[in-house]
Short mmCIF file of C-alpha atoms and ligand atoms in Angstrom, two decimals:
data_model
loop_
_atom_site.label_atom_id
_atom_site.label_comp_id
_atom_site.label_asym_id
_atom_site.label_seq_id
_atom_site.Cartn_x
_atom_site.Cartn_y
_atom_site.Cartn_z
CA MET U 1 160.15 9.78 18.46
CA THR U 2 163.61 10.08 19.98
CA SER U 3 163.01 11.42 23.45
CA THR U 4 161.38 9.72 26.39
CA CYS U 5 160.64 11.07 29.84
CA ILE U 6 160.06 8.88 32.86
CA SER U 7 158.42 10.82 35.63
CA GLY U 8 156.63 10.08 38.92
CA VAL U 9 152.85 10.58 38.71
CA ILE U 10 152.19 11.34 42.39
CA TRP U 11 154.58 11.66 45.38
CA GLY U 12 157.65 9.83 44.07
CA ASP U 13 159.06 6.46 45.09
CA GLU U 14 156.89 4.89 42.43
CA GLY U 15 159.73 2.76 41.15
CA LYS U 16 160.90 5.06 38.35
CA GLY U 17 164.35 3.61 38.82
CA LYS U 18 163.29 0.17 37.74
CA ILE U 19 161.16 1.38 34.81
CA ILE U 20 163.85 3.60 33.37
CA ASP U 21 166.40 0.85 33.81
CA VAL U 22 164.22 -1.57 31.88
CA LEU U 23 163.52 0.91 29.09
CA ASN U 24 166.84 2.65 28.59
CA GLU U 25 168.57 -0.26 26.89
CA LYS U 26 168.45 1.58 23.56
CA ALA U 27 169.18 5.06 24.94
CA SER U 28 172.37 6.90 24.15
CA LEU U 29 171.91 9.46 26.94
CA VAL U 30 170.11 9.34 30.31
CA ILE U 31 169.64 12.73 31.95
CA LYS U 32 168.70 13.65 35.51
CA TYR U 33 166.99 17.02 35.25
CA ASN U 34 165.77 17.95 38.77
CA GLY U 35 166.45 17.43 42.47
CA GLY U 36 169.56 16.29 44.27
CA CYS U 37 170.35 13.63 46.82
CA ASN U 38 166.82 13.87 48.24
CA ALA U 39 165.94 11.36 45.53
CA GLY U 40 166.73 7.77 46.21
CA ALA U 41 166.08 5.18 43.59
CA THR U 42 166.64 1.47 44.16
CA TYR U 43 167.50 -0.92 41.35
CA VAL U 44 167.62 -4.70 41.52
CA ILE U 45 169.69 -6.33 38.80
CA ASP U 46 170.16 -10.10 38.89
CA GLY U 47 169.22 -10.06 42.55
CA LYS U 48 171.84 -7.40 43.41
CA LYS U 49 170.60 -4.13 44.89
CA TYR U 50 171.94 -0.69 43.88
CA GLU U 51 170.90 2.60 45.47
CA LEU U 52 171.45 5.79 43.52
CA HIS U 53 170.78 9.31 44.72
CA HIS U 54 172.64 11.60 42.35
CA LEU U 55 173.48 9.39 39.42
CA PRO U 56 170.99 8.80 36.62
CA SER U 57 170.14 5.13 36.06
CA GLY U 58 172.14 5.04 32.80
CA VAL U 59 175.30 4.29 34.80
CA LEU U 60 173.97 0.79 35.45
CA ARG U 61 174.10 0.00 31.73
CA ASP U 62 177.34 1.87 30.96
CA LYS U 63 175.32 4.56 29.19
CA ARG U 64 176.32 8.19 29.02
CA ALA U 65 174.67 9.64 32.17
CA LEU U 66 174.18 13.39 32.48
CA ILE U 67 173.32 15.74 35.33
CA ALA U 68 171.55 18.80 33.92
CA GLN U 69 171.48 22.27 35.45
CA GLY U 70 167.97 21.80 36.87
CA ALA U 71 169.46 19.29 39.32
CA ILE U 72 171.79 20.15 42.21
CA ILE U 73 174.72 18.18 43.61
CA ASN U 74 176.40 17.50 46.91
CA PRO U 75 179.90 16.77 45.55
CA LEU U 76 181.02 14.86 48.66
CA LYS U 77 178.12 12.44 48.28
CA LEU U 78 178.41 12.28 44.52
CA ILE U 79 182.06 11.21 44.76
CA LYS U 80 181.08 8.38 47.14
CA GLU U 81 178.42 7.23 44.70
CA ILE U 82 180.84 7.32 41.77
CA SER U 83 183.36 5.25 43.74
CA ASN U 84 180.98 2.26 43.60
CA PHE U 85 181.61 1.98 39.86
CA LYS U 86 184.80 0.77 38.17
CA LYS U 87 184.05 2.84 35.10
CA ILE U 88 181.55 5.63 34.65
CA ASN U 89 180.53 7.78 31.70
CA LEU U 90 179.23 10.88 33.44
CA GLY U 91 178.73 14.51 32.42
CA ILE U 92 177.84 17.41 34.74
CA ASP U 93 176.58 20.75 33.46
CA PRO U 94 178.71 23.72 34.59
CA ARG U 95 175.56 25.59 35.62
CA THR U 96 174.54 22.95 38.18
CA HIS U 97 174.38 24.39 41.70
CA ILE U 98 176.32 22.91 44.61
CA ILE U 99 175.01 21.89 48.03
CA PHE U 100 177.22 23.08 50.93
CA PRO U 101 177.06 22.21 54.66
CA TRP U 102 175.36 25.56 55.37
CA HIS U 103 172.47 24.53 53.14
CA ILE U 104 172.03 21.32 55.10
CA ALA U 105 172.30 23.22 58.39
CA MET U 106 169.68 25.73 57.25
CA ASP U 107 167.35 22.92 56.14
CA ILE U 108 167.62 21.21 59.56
CA ALA U 109 167.40 24.45 61.58
CA ARG U 110 164.27 25.56 59.75
CA GLU U 111 162.54 22.24 60.15
CA ASN U 112 163.35 22.26 63.87
CA LYS U 113 161.84 25.70 64.17
CA LEU U 114 158.67 24.70 62.29
CA GLY U 115 158.09 21.92 64.84
CA LYS U 116 154.86 20.06 64.12
CA ASN U 117 154.31 22.16 60.98
CA LYS U 118 157.51 20.93 59.45
CA ILE U 119 157.62 19.86 55.81
CA GLY U 120 159.44 16.66 56.62
CA THR U 121 162.29 17.36 54.21
CA THR U 122 165.03 14.85 53.57
CA ALA U 123 167.48 17.25 55.32
CA GLN U 124 169.81 17.26 52.33
CA GLY U 125 169.88 21.05 51.97
CA ILE U 126 167.65 21.00 48.89
CA GLY U 127 165.46 24.07 49.56
CA PRO U 128 168.29 26.37 50.70
CA THR U 129 170.46 25.43 47.68
CA TYR U 130 167.69 26.28 45.20
CA GLU U 131 167.01 29.49 47.14
CA ASP U 132 170.63 30.57 46.70
CA LYS U 133 170.44 29.76 43.00
CA MET U 134 167.45 32.09 42.67
CA SER U 135 169.03 34.76 44.90
CA ARG U 136 172.11 34.66 42.65
CA VAL U 137 174.53 33.93 45.49
CA GLY U 138 174.89 30.21 44.80
CA ILE U 139 178.08 28.41 43.83
CA ARG U 140 177.91 26.39 40.62
CA PHE U 141 179.82 23.38 39.36
CA TYR U 142 181.69 25.81 37.11
CA ASP U 143 182.96 27.64 40.24
CA LEU U 144 183.78 24.41 42.05
CA ILE U 145 186.18 23.27 39.33
CA GLY U 146 187.46 26.73 38.39
CA ASN U 147 190.00 29.15 39.86
CA LYS U 148 190.85 28.11 43.44
CA ASN U 149 191.11 31.67 44.79
CA ASP U 150 187.75 32.63 43.38
CA LEU U 151 186.18 29.52 44.87
CA GLU U 152 187.71 30.27 48.26
CA ARG U 153 186.39 33.83 48.15
CA LYS U 154 182.88 32.68 47.26
CA ILE U 155 182.90 30.05 49.99
CA LYS U 156 184.11 32.64 52.54
CA GLU U 157 181.43 35.17 51.57
CA ASN U 158 178.71 32.55 51.90
CA TYR U 159 180.12 31.01 55.06
CA GLU U 160 180.20 34.27 57.00
CA ILE U 161 176.69 35.36 56.19
CA LYS U 162 175.17 31.89 56.58
CA GLN U 163 176.86 31.37 59.96
CA LYS U 164 175.49 34.70 61.14
CA VAL U 165 171.92 33.98 60.05
CA LEU U 166 172.02 30.49 61.51
CA LYS U 167 173.29 31.78 64.85
CA GLU U 168 171.10 34.84 65.18
CA VAL U 169 167.84 33.55 63.79
CA TYR U 170 167.97 29.85 64.57
CA ASN U 171 170.50 29.51 67.40
CA PHE U 172 172.22 26.98 65.13
CA GLU U 173 175.59 26.61 63.40
CA ILE U 174 177.03 25.33 60.14
CA MET U 175 176.62 21.64 60.89
CA ALA U 176 175.70 18.59 58.86
CA PRO U 177 175.36 14.86 59.59
CA GLU U 178 178.76 13.29 60.16
CA ASP U 179 178.58 10.62 57.48
CA GLY U 180 176.03 12.48 55.39
CA LYS U 181 173.26 10.12 56.57
CA PHE U 182 169.80 11.40 57.56
CA GLY U 183 169.42 11.67 61.34
CA ALA U 184 173.14 10.99 62.05
CA LYS U 185 175.06 13.01 64.67
CA LEU U 186 175.76 16.58 63.50
CA LYS U 187 179.31 17.71 62.94
CA LYS U 188 180.45 21.35 62.82
CA PHE U 189 182.24 22.50 59.68
CA SER U 190 184.94 25.20 59.84
CA LEU U 191 185.56 27.52 56.91
CA LYS U 192 189.00 26.00 56.37
CA GLU U 193 187.61 22.48 56.28
CA ILE U 194 184.93 23.39 53.74
CA VAL U 195 187.46 25.12 51.48
CA GLN U 196 189.73 22.08 51.60
CA LEU U 197 186.99 19.49 51.13
CA TYR U 198 185.27 21.30 48.29
CA SER U 199 188.48 22.26 46.42
CA LYS U 200 189.52 18.64 46.49
CA ALA U 201 186.06 17.52 45.39
CA GLY U 202 186.27 20.00 42.50
CA GLU U 203 189.55 18.45 41.33
CA LYS U 204 188.04 14.96 41.42
CA LEU U 205 184.91 15.96 39.55
CA LYS U 206 186.56 18.22 36.97
CA PRO U 207 186.87 15.46 34.33
CA TYR U 208 183.09 15.18 34.25
CA LEU U 209 182.47 18.72 33.03
CA SER U 210 180.17 18.83 30.02
CA ASP U 211 177.85 21.43 28.58
CA VAL U 212 174.91 19.09 29.05
CA SER U 213 172.56 21.45 27.30
CA GLU U 214 174.67 21.35 24.12
CA GLU U 215 175.28 17.63 24.37
CA VAL U 216 171.58 16.84 24.60
CA MET U 217 170.66 19.25 21.78
CA HIS U 218 173.21 17.58 19.48
CA ALA U 219 171.92 14.12 20.36
CA LEU U 220 168.36 15.22 19.63
CA GLU U 221 169.43 16.75 16.31
CA LYS U 222 171.07 13.44 15.38
CA LYS U 223 167.84 11.63 16.34
CA GLU U 224 169.54 9.60 19.03
CA GLU U 225 167.42 8.03 21.79
CA VAL U 226 167.47 10.37 24.77
CA PHE U 227 165.97 9.55 28.17
CA PHE U 228 164.99 12.17 30.73
CA GLN U 229 164.78 10.81 34.26
CA GLY U 230 162.57 12.74 36.67
CA SER U 231 163.17 12.63 40.41
CA GLN U 232 160.37 12.67 43.02
CA GLY U 233 156.82 13.02 41.64
CA PHE U 234 154.53 15.71 40.24
CA LEU U 235 152.68 16.33 43.53
CA LEU U 236 156.03 17.43 44.99
CA ASP U 237 156.46 20.02 42.22
CA ILE U 238 157.36 23.44 43.62
CA ALA U 239 154.42 25.07 41.81
CA TYR U 240 151.83 22.37 41.08
CA GLY U 241 152.29 20.13 44.12
CA ASN U 242 150.77 20.56 47.57
CA TYR U 243 152.68 23.78 48.38
CA PRO U 244 154.39 24.25 50.83
CA LYS U 245 154.69 20.47 51.44
CA VAL U 246 156.71 20.07 48.26
CA THR U 247 160.29 19.90 47.12
CA SER U 248 162.09 22.90 45.60
CA SER U 249 162.39 21.79 41.99
CA SER U 250 160.11 20.70 39.18
CA PRO U 251 159.88 17.04 38.19
CA SER U 252 157.29 17.83 35.50
CA VAL U 253 157.67 16.85 31.86
CA SER U 254 157.10 20.48 30.89
CA SER U 255 160.10 21.62 32.95
CA ILE U 256 162.55 19.70 30.74
CA PRO U 257 163.35 22.46 28.21
CA GLU U 258 164.32 24.88 31.00
CA ASN U 259 165.92 22.32 33.33
CA VAL U 260 168.07 20.76 30.62
CA GLY U 261 168.53 23.61 28.17
CA VAL U 262 166.87 22.22 25.06
CA SER U 263 164.20 23.81 22.93
CA LEU U 264 160.55 22.94 23.33
CA LYS U 265 160.49 22.13 19.63
CA SER U 266 163.27 19.56 19.92
CA ILE U 267 161.20 17.42 22.30
CA SER U 268 157.74 18.22 20.97
CA ASP U 269 157.02 14.54 20.21
CA ILE U 270 158.31 13.29 23.58
CA ASN U 271 157.09 9.93 24.81
CA ALA U 272 156.00 10.90 28.32
CA ILE U 273 155.72 7.88 30.60
CA GLY U 274 154.13 8.42 33.99
CA VAL U 275 155.16 5.91 36.62
CA LEU U 276 152.21 5.17 38.88
CA LYS U 277 152.36 2.93 41.93
CA ALA U 278 149.33 0.66 42.50
CA TYR U 279 148.71 2.48 45.82
CA ILE U 280 149.99 5.78 47.15
CA THR U 281 152.77 6.58 49.58
CA LYS U 282 153.95 9.89 50.96
CA VAL U 283 157.11 10.54 52.88
CA GLY U 284 156.96 13.85 54.73
CA SER U 285 153.86 15.79 55.72
CA GLY U 286 151.04 17.22 53.60
CA PRO U 287 147.45 16.27 52.77
CA VAL U 288 146.75 12.72 51.56
CA VAL U 289 143.03 12.20 50.92
CA THR U 290 143.18 8.38 50.70
CA CYS U 291 145.60 7.89 53.62
CA LEU U 292 145.15 4.59 55.48
CA ASP U 293 147.36 5.52 58.40
CA LYS U 294 145.45 6.72 61.44
CA SER U 295 148.30 8.88 62.67
CA LYS U 296 148.92 10.95 59.60
CA TRP U 297 152.37 12.37 60.25
CA PRO U 298 154.76 11.21 61.47
CA VAL U 299 153.50 7.68 60.92
CA ASP U 300 152.86 5.65 64.06
CA GLU U 301 152.83 2.02 62.97
CA ASN U 302 151.24 0.98 66.29
CA VAL U 303 148.01 2.77 65.48
CA SER U 304 147.95 2.23 61.72
CA GLU U 305 145.32 0.17 59.94
CA ASN U 306 146.39 -3.43 59.38
CA ILE U 307 146.15 -2.93 55.64
CA ALA U 308 148.50 0.07 55.78
CA ASN U 309 151.02 -1.91 57.78
CA LYS U 310 150.75 -4.87 55.42
CA ILE U 311 151.30 -2.73 52.31
CA ARG U 312 154.18 -0.85 53.97
CA LYS U 313 155.86 -4.09 54.97
CA GLU U 314 155.31 -5.92 51.69
CA GLY U 315 156.34 -2.92 49.61
CA HIS U 316 159.29 -1.92 51.85
CA GLU U 317 157.81 1.54 52.08
CA TYR U 318 160.58 3.20 54.07
CA GLY U 319 162.51 6.15 52.59
CA THR U 320 165.67 5.25 50.65
CA THR U 321 167.28 8.50 51.75
CA THR U 322 165.78 8.91 55.23
CA GLY U 323 164.65 5.43 56.35
CA ARG U 324 161.36 6.98 57.56
CA ALA U 325 158.10 5.03 57.32
CA ARG U 326 156.09 6.28 54.35
CA ARG U 327 152.38 6.94 54.79
CA VAL U 328 150.30 4.53 52.76
CA GLY U 329 146.89 4.83 51.14
CA TRP U 330 144.61 3.57 48.38
CA LEU U 331 145.37 4.65 44.83
CA ASP U 332 143.96 8.14 44.27
CA LEU U 333 142.94 8.56 40.64
CA VAL U 334 141.80 12.15 41.19
CA VAL U 335 145.40 13.12 41.92
CA ALA U 336 146.72 10.81 39.20
CA ASN U 337 144.35 12.38 36.67
CA TYR U 338 145.46 15.91 37.59
CA SER U 339 149.08 14.90 37.13
CA THR U 340 148.43 12.99 33.90
CA LYS U 341 146.75 16.00 32.33
CA LYS U 342 149.35 18.53 33.45
CA ASN U 343 152.27 16.37 32.31
CA GLY U 344 150.61 15.10 29.16
CA PHE U 345 151.53 11.50 29.93
CA THR U 346 151.09 9.37 26.83
CA GLN U 347 151.32 6.08 28.70
CA ILE U 348 151.38 4.78 32.25
CA ALA U 349 153.77 2.28 33.81
CA LEU U 350 152.00 0.68 36.76
CA THR U 351 154.33 -0.59 39.49
CA LYS U 352 154.08 -2.75 42.58
CA LEU U 353 150.86 -4.50 41.64
CA ASP U 354 152.29 -7.51 43.52
CA THR U 355 152.36 -5.52 46.78
CA LEU U 356 148.56 -5.25 46.71
CA ALA U 357 148.15 -9.02 46.45
CA ASP U 358 146.44 -11.11 49.12
CA ILE U 359 144.20 -8.28 50.34
CA GLU U 360 140.54 -9.32 50.31
CA LYS U 361 138.98 -6.09 49.04
CA LEU U 362 140.87 -3.35 47.24
CA LYS U 363 139.71 0.21 46.85
CA ILE U 364 140.50 2.80 44.19
CA CYS U 365 139.52 6.43 44.70
CA VAL U 366 137.72 7.53 41.50
CA ALA U 367 136.32 10.87 42.69
CA TYR U 368 136.01 13.12 45.75
CA MET U 369 132.91 14.07 47.68
CA ASP U 370 133.04 17.83 48.17
CA GLN U 371 130.24 19.15 50.41
CA GLY U 372 127.75 16.59 49.10
CA LYS U 373 128.84 16.91 45.46
CA ILE U 374 130.93 14.40 43.54
CA THR U 375 133.90 15.95 41.79
CA GLN U 376 137.02 14.89 39.92
CA GLU U 377 138.60 18.29 40.20
CA TYR U 378 141.81 18.45 42.24
CA LYS U 379 142.49 21.69 44.08
CA GLY U 380 145.99 20.74 45.15
CA TYR U 381 146.72 24.35 46.10
CA ALA U 382 144.02 24.52 48.80
CA THR U 383 145.06 22.67 51.96
CA GLU U 384 141.75 23.13 53.83
CA TRP U 385 139.84 21.86 50.80
CA LEU U 386 142.05 18.77 50.65
CA ASN U 387 141.50 18.18 54.36
CA ASN U 388 137.73 18.32 53.92
CA VAL U 389 136.99 16.32 50.77
CA LYS U 390 136.25 12.60 51.18
CA PRO U 391 137.33 9.86 48.80
CA VAL U 392 134.72 8.06 46.67
CA TYR U 393 135.92 4.51 46.22
CA ARG U 394 135.31 1.76 43.69
CA GLU U 395 135.80 -1.63 45.31
CA ILE U 396 137.55 -4.45 43.50
CA ASN U 397 138.04 -7.97 44.82
CA GLY U 398 141.62 -8.93 45.61
CA PHE U 399 143.99 -11.31 43.81
CA SER U 400 146.62 -13.78 44.92
CA LYS U 401 150.33 -13.09 44.89
CA GLN U 402 151.15 -16.39 43.24
CA LYS U 403 148.90 -15.62 40.27
CA ILE U 404 150.45 -12.17 39.86
CA LEU U 405 153.98 -13.55 39.99
CA ASN U 406 153.16 -16.32 37.52
CA ALA U 407 151.65 -13.99 34.92
CA LYS U 408 153.95 -13.16 32.03
CA THR U 409 151.32 -11.50 29.86
CA PHE U 410 148.36 -9.24 30.59
CA ASP U 411 145.95 -12.03 29.68
CA GLN U 412 147.53 -14.30 32.28
CA LEU U 413 146.80 -11.84 35.09
CA PRO U 414 143.89 -12.70 37.41
CA GLU U 415 140.58 -11.12 36.31
CA ASN U 416 140.47 -8.82 39.37
CA ALA U 417 143.97 -7.49 38.63
CA LYS U 418 142.89 -6.81 35.04
CA GLU U 419 139.86 -4.94 36.37
CA TYR U 420 142.18 -2.89 38.56
CA VAL U 421 144.29 -1.91 35.52
CA LYS U 422 141.23 -1.19 33.36
CA THR U 423 139.79 1.09 36.05
CA ILE U 424 142.97 3.15 35.94
CA GLU U 425 142.81 3.36 32.14
CA SER U 426 139.15 4.34 32.13
CA VAL U 427 139.66 7.24 34.55
CA LEU U 428 143.00 8.51 33.20
CA LYS U 429 142.11 7.87 29.55
CA VAL U 430 145.71 6.84 28.93
CA PRO U 431 146.85 3.24 28.31
CA VAL U 432 148.73 1.31 30.97
CA THR U 433 151.44 -0.19 28.78
CA ILE U 434 153.84 -1.57 31.38
CA ILE U 435 152.98 -3.49 34.55
CA SER U 436 155.68 -4.20 37.07
CA THR U 437 155.16 -7.20 39.35
CA GLY U 438 158.37 -7.23 41.37
CA PRO U 439 161.63 -5.33 41.91
CA ASP U 440 163.73 -7.30 39.42
CA ARG U 441 164.40 -6.25 35.83
CA GLU U 442 162.69 -9.41 34.60
CA GLN U 443 159.43 -8.96 36.56
CA ILE U 444 157.56 -6.98 33.97
CA ILE U 445 154.50 -7.35 31.75
CA TRP U 446 154.31 -5.44 28.44
CA LYS U 447 150.76 -4.67 27.44
P1 GTP T 501 162.49 8.56 43.72
O1 GTP T 501 163.33 9.28 42.72
O2 GTP T 501 163.03 8.63 45.11
O3 GTP T 501 161.05 8.98 43.69
O4 GTP T 501 162.60 6.96 43.43
P2 GTP T 501 161.89 5.83 42.60
O5 GTP T 501 160.62 6.29 41.95
O6 GTP T 501 162.87 5.25 41.68
O7 GTP T 501 161.46 4.72 43.63
P3 GTP T 501 162.28 4.03 44.80
O8 GTP T 501 163.46 3.34 44.21
O9 GTP T 501 162.47 4.96 45.91
O10 GTP T 501 161.21 2.95 45.30
C1 GTP T 501 160.82 1.88 44.57
C2 GTP T 501 161.16 0.58 45.32
O11 GTP T 501 160.30 -0.42 44.88
C3 GTP T 501 162.55 0.05 45.06
O12 GTP T 501 163.01 -0.62 46.20
C4 GTP T 501 162.34 -0.95 43.90
O13 GTP T 501 163.29 -2.00 43.88
C5 GTP T 501 161.01 -1.49 44.25
N1 GTP T 501 160.15 -1.86 43.10
C6 GTP T 501 160.05 -1.27 41.89
N2 GTP T 501 159.06 -1.86 41.16
C7 GTP T 501 158.53 -2.83 41.96
C8 GTP T 501 157.46 -3.76 41.79
O14 GTP T 501 156.78 -3.81 40.78
N3 GTP T 501 157.19 -4.59 42.84
C9 GTP T 501 157.90 -4.56 44.00
N4 GTP T 501 157.57 -5.40 44.97
N5 GTP T 501 158.91 -3.70 44.19
C10 GTP T 501 159.22 -2.84 43.19
P1 IMP T 502 163.21 18.05 50.26
O1 IMP T 502 163.16 17.73 48.81
O2 IMP T 502 164.27 17.30 51.01
O3 IMP T 502 163.25 19.52 50.52
O4 IMP T 502 161.83 17.53 50.90
C1 IMP T 502 160.58 18.15 50.60
C2 IMP T 502 159.47 17.10 50.50
O5 IMP T 502 159.70 16.26 49.39
C3 IMP T 502 159.39 16.17 51.71
O6 IMP T 502 158.04 15.82 51.91
C4 IMP T 502 160.16 14.96 51.27
O7 IMP T 502 159.80 13.81 51.96
C5 IMP T 502 159.76 14.88 49.80
N1 IMP T 502 160.75 14.20 48.95
C6 IMP T 502 161.93 14.69 48.51
N2 IMP T 502 162.57 13.80 47.74
C7 IMP T 502 161.78 12.71 47.66
C8 IMP T 502 161.87 11.45 46.97
O8 IMP T 502 162.81 11.16 46.25
N3 IMP T 502 160.83 10.60 47.12
C9 IMP T 502 159.74 10.92 47.87
N4 IMP T 502 159.60 12.08 48.55
C10 IMP T 502 160.61 12.96 48.43
MG1 MG T 503 162.82 7.02 46.23
#
């Protein structure tokens, strides 16, 4: 087996960053295959914290890190991220689409217009960039680093039409946050400024050009260890998530051949690791059956259940990209089971077990009650159905933080924590092979 995929089982922020960092020691390539700077993964190495949005985790171990065409990039942000490293071994596929200020403006304008029905996007221009890719008017990395006149023409064509739509439909303009940060003051971008900024960015990023699809195929042919790093989680998948409260790409294991450009056959024996957090969180709106927050969206911490506030505080459940409070709830194994089956996860990495410590009674949702009938079916496509089903919980007694932190093997875990893990295995019918008990590289139990 030479390929491994690390992907989020539910709504992302499960701690994929840490798991992939721990596992990729032997990898020769680490590939980001979906999403853009909406993703935010945090890594703690020897007590030092790193936040990556665009870059695959491989850069933290001086591995070859690749951005495949299924991902998208904001070159201005990517350059900032690269500047944190003295040396970087990065490759970007020429087919990768580029995020421009008009995409960010469109994302913000649309959300404003949707009002209380908004998706709660990360305002990074993700949806509009993927739309342009599909409409065949997008600008790719290949264009960004290519002929300057052609790039200028493409930028001008896009700028004019986007400005018009923004003005006429949304009473908005081509604007984006000043320092690129979520919620920051908006700054207008002139055509001239965009041409200058993006041409310069193209020059800086040109050395990273690589036909990622070819590079990965060759590595697979040579039986090298290849790691695919998913962003977000399966319930945010454009097709199989809770549409329309989803992102615009596919984090699924089955999207890899298309997103990266490798054959299905070349990864047929993939080791698919689903990263599952010991409880659920959701940033943005959309139905969450096991939600513990009384005000569902946006979260109002003043009216939340104490348990929700405790978990949020202990687990630092605030968006890496947006800083927004994430909704919190009990682990939902109905959703996890749906995702496990669709992705074909062969093992589960369970994270943040420590965050659940020191709570008297824990609950795990093992089924739903649907109009008086117990079911394990998940109709993620039907919003009203999701709003009406009720969780069926199994209760497990809590465990102490100290005991969790002291455990170095599965056997050393407190009995109740073991029961928690075994419940997951019995419902998902997949082994939990990795248990993470803290943010650091060293805080891990191999089972
Ligand atoms: P996305 O691509 O945005 O979905 O990111 P992600 O899945 O990598 O997760 P993210 O980094 O957003 O969130 C995980 C957070 O939890 C980070 O701050 C990690 O340092 C931290 N973390 C990871 N594993 C554990 C754990 O077992 N216990 C605790 N307490 N923190 C953890
Ligand atoms: P977008 O990807 O910015 O368009 O946001 C669409 C939805 O996906 C929103 O609910 C976001 O909060 C959510 N989302 C996007 N990226 C992430 C992530 O990395 N972690 C968790 N949620 C995310
Ligand atoms: Mg995150």
